CSV table of C-alpha atoms in Angstrom, one decimal:
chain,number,residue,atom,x,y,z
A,73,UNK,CA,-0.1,-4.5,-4.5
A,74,UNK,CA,0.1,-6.3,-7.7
A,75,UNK,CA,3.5,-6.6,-9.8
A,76,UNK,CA,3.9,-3.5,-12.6
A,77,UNK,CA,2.7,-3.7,-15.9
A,78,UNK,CA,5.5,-5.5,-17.9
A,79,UNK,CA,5.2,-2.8,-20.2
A,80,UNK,CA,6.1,-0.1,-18.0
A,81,UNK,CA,9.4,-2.0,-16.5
A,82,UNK,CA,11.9,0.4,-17.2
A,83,UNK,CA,15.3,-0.8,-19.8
A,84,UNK,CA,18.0,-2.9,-18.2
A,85,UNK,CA,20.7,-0.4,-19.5
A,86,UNK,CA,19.4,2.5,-16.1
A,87,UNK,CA,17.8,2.4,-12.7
A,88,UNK,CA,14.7,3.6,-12.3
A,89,UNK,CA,14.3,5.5,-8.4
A,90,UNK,CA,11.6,7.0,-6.8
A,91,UNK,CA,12.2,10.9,-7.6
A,92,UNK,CA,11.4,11.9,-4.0
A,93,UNK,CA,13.5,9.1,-1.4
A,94,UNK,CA,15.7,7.7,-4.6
A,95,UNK,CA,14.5,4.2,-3.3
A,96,UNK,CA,15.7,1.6,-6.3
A,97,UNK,CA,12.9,0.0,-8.3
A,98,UNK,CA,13.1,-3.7,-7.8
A,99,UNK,CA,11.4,-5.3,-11.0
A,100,UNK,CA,9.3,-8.3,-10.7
A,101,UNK,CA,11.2,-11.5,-9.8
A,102,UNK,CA,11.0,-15.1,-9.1
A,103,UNK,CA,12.9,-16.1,-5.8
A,104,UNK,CA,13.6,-19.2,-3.7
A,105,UNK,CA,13.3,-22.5,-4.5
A,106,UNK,CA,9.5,-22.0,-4.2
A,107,UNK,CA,9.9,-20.0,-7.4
A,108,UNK,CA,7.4,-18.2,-6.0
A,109,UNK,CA,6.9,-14.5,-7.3
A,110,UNK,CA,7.8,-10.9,-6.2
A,111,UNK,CA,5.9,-8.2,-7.4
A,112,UNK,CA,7.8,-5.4,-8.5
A,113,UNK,CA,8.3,-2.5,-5.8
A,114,UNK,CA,10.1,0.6,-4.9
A,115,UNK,CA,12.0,0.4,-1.8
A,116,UNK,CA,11.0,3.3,-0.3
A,117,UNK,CA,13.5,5.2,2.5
A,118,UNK,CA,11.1,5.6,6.1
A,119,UNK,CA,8.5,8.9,5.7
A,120,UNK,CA,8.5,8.2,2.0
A,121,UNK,CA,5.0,10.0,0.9
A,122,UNK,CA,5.3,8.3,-2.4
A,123,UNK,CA,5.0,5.0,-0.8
A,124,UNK,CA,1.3,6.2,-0.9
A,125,UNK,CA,0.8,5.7,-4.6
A,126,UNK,CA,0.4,1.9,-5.9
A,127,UNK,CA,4.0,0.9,-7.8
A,128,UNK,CA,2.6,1.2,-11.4
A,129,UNK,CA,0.9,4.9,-11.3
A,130,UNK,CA,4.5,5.8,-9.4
A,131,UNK,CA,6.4,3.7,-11.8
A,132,UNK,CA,4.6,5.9,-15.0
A,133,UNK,CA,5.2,9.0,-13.3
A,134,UNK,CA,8.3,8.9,-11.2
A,135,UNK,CA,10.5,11.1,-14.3
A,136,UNK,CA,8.3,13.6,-12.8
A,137,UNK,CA,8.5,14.9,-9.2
A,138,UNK,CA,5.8,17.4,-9.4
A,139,UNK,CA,3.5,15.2,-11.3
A,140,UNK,CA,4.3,12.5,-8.3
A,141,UNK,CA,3.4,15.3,-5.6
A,142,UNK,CA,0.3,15.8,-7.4
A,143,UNK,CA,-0.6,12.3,-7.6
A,144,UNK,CA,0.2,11.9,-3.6
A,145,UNK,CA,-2.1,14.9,-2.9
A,146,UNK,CA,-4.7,13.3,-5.1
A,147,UNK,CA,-4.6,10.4,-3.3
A,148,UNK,CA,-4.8,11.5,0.3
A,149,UNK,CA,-7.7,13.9,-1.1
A,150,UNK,CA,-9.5,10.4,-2.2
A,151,UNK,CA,-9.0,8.8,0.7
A,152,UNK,CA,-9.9,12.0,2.8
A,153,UNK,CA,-13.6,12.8,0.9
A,154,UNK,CA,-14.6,8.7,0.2
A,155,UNK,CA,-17.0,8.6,3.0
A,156,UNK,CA,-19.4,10.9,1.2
A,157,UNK,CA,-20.8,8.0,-1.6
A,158,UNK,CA,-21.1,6.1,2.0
A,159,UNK,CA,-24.8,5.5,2.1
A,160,UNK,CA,-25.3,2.4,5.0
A,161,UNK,CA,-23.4,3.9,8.0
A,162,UNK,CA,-20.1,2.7,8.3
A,163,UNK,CA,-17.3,5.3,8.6
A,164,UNK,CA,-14.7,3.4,7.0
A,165,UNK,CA,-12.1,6.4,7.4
A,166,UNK,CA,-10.0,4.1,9.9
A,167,UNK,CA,-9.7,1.4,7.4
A,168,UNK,CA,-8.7,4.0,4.4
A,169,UNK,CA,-6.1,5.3,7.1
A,170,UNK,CA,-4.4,1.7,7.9
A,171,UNK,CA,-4.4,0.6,4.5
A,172,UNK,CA,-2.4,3.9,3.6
A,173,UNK,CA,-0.6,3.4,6.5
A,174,UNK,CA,0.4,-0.5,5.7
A,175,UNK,CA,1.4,0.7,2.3
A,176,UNK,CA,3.7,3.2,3.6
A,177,UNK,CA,5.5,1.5,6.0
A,178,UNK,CA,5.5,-2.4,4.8
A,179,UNK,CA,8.8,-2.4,2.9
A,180,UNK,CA,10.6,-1.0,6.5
A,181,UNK,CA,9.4,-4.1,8.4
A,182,UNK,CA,12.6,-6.3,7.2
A,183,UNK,CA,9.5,-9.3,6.2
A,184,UNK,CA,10.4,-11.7,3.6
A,185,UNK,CA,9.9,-10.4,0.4
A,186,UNK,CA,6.8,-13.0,-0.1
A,187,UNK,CA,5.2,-12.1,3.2
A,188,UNK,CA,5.5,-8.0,2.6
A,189,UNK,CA,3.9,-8.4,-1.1
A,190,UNK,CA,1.3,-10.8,0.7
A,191,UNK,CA,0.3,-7.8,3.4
A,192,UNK,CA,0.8,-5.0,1.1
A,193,UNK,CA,-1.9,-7.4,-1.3
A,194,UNK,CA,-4.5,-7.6,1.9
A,195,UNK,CA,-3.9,-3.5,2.5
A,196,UNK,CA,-5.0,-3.0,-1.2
A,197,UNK,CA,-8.0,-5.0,-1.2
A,198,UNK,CA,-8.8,-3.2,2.7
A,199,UNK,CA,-8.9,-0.4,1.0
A,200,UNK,CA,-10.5,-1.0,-2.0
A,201,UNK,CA,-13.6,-2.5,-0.1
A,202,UNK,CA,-13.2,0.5,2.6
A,203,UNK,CA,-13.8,3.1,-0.5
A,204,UNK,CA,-16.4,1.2,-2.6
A,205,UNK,CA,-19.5,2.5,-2.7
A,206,UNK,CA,-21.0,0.6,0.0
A,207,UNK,CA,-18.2,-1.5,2.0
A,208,UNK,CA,-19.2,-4.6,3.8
A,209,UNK,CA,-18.5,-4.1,7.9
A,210,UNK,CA,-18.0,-8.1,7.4
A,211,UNK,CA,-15.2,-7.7,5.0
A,212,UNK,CA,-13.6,-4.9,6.6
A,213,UNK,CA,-13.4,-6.8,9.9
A,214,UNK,CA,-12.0,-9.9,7.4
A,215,UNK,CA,-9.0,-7.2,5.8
A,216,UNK,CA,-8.3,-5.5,9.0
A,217,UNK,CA,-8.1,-8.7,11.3
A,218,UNK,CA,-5.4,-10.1,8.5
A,219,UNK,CA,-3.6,-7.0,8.8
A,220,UNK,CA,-3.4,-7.1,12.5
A,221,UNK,CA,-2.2,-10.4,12.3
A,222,UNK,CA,0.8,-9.6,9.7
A,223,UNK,CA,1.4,-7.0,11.9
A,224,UNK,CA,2.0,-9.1,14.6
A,225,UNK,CA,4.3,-11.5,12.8
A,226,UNK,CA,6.4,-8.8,11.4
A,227,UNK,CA,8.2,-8.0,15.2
A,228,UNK,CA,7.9,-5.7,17.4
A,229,UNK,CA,9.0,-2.1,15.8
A,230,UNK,CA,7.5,1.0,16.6
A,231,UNK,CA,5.6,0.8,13.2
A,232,UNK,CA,4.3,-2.6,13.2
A,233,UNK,CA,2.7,-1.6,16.5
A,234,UNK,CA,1.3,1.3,15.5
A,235,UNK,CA,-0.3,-0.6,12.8
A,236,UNK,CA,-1.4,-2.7,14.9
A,237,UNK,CA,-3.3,-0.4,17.4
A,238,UNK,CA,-4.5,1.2,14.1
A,239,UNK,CA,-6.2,-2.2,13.7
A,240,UNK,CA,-7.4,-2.1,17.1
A,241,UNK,CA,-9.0,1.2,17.0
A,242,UNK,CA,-10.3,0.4,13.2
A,243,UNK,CA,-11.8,-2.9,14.6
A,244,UNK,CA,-13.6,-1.1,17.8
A,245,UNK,CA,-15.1,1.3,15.2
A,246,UNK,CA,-17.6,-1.4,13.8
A,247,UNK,CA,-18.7,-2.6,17.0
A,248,UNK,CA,-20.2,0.7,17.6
């Protein structure tokens, strides 16, 4: 996921927190002596359903908890129904599922902050090939395989290896 719009970066005088786990926004940074940068996140509490939503829609709406329910039923209805624009035969409802998945659970996988913006990065652009009109099995095997690598790296906790078989199973889908 991409940093927020530096217009939508809430005052320094308040927090800003997500309205439904009251995980702390964390504003776009430069860290390390890489000065490498941090996209701005919401540290999301485990079972978040917010974590669904990309930071900036979250970050516009998150004054609003029923606006923020609606946008997480909106999404899961997108992800749900995407198949039906899918015109060259692959079912890429596995991929939409572990890329929601990776998004809801990457910021409880204690990775450095560069290496959790990087997987969080190759979970967006899964699933933005996975719901275009016509995604490319080679891509999708591309995404998912980086995913299930990341996974790996990030340890062994019950979520990284669900994520991981997720990959699996997503994987053994295109070979059929």
């Amino acid at each position: 996921m991409s940093g927020a719009d530096p217009g939508l970066k809430p005052s320094q005088n308040y927090y800003t927190y997500c309205p439904l786990c009251n995980g702390i926004f964390h504003e776009e940074s430069t860290q390390g002596l890489l000065r490498r940068k941090s996209p701005a996140h919401f540290a999301h509490r485990d079972g978040c359903e917010a974590a669904i939503l990309p930071t900036e829609k979250l970050l516009s709406i998150c004054s609003w908890p029923d606006r923020v329910r609606d946008a997480i039923r909106q999404r899961r209805t997108e992800q749900q129904h995407f198949t039906q624009n899918n015109t060259d035969g692959v079912d890429a409802t596995l991929f939409v599922q572990l890329a929601g998945y990776v998004g809801q659970i990457s910021s409880t996988l204690g990775m450095p902050e560069p290496e959790r913006a990087e997987l969080e990065r190759v979970a967006q652009d899964l699933h933005d090939e996975a719901t275009s009109e016509n995604p490319e099995p080679g891509r999708l095997r591309q995404f998912t395989t980086q995913l299930k690598d990341k996974l790996g790296e990030a340890g062994t906790t019950m979520a990284a290896t669900m994520g991981v078989q997720m990959a699996e199973q997503a994987l053994g889908a295109l070979g059929q």
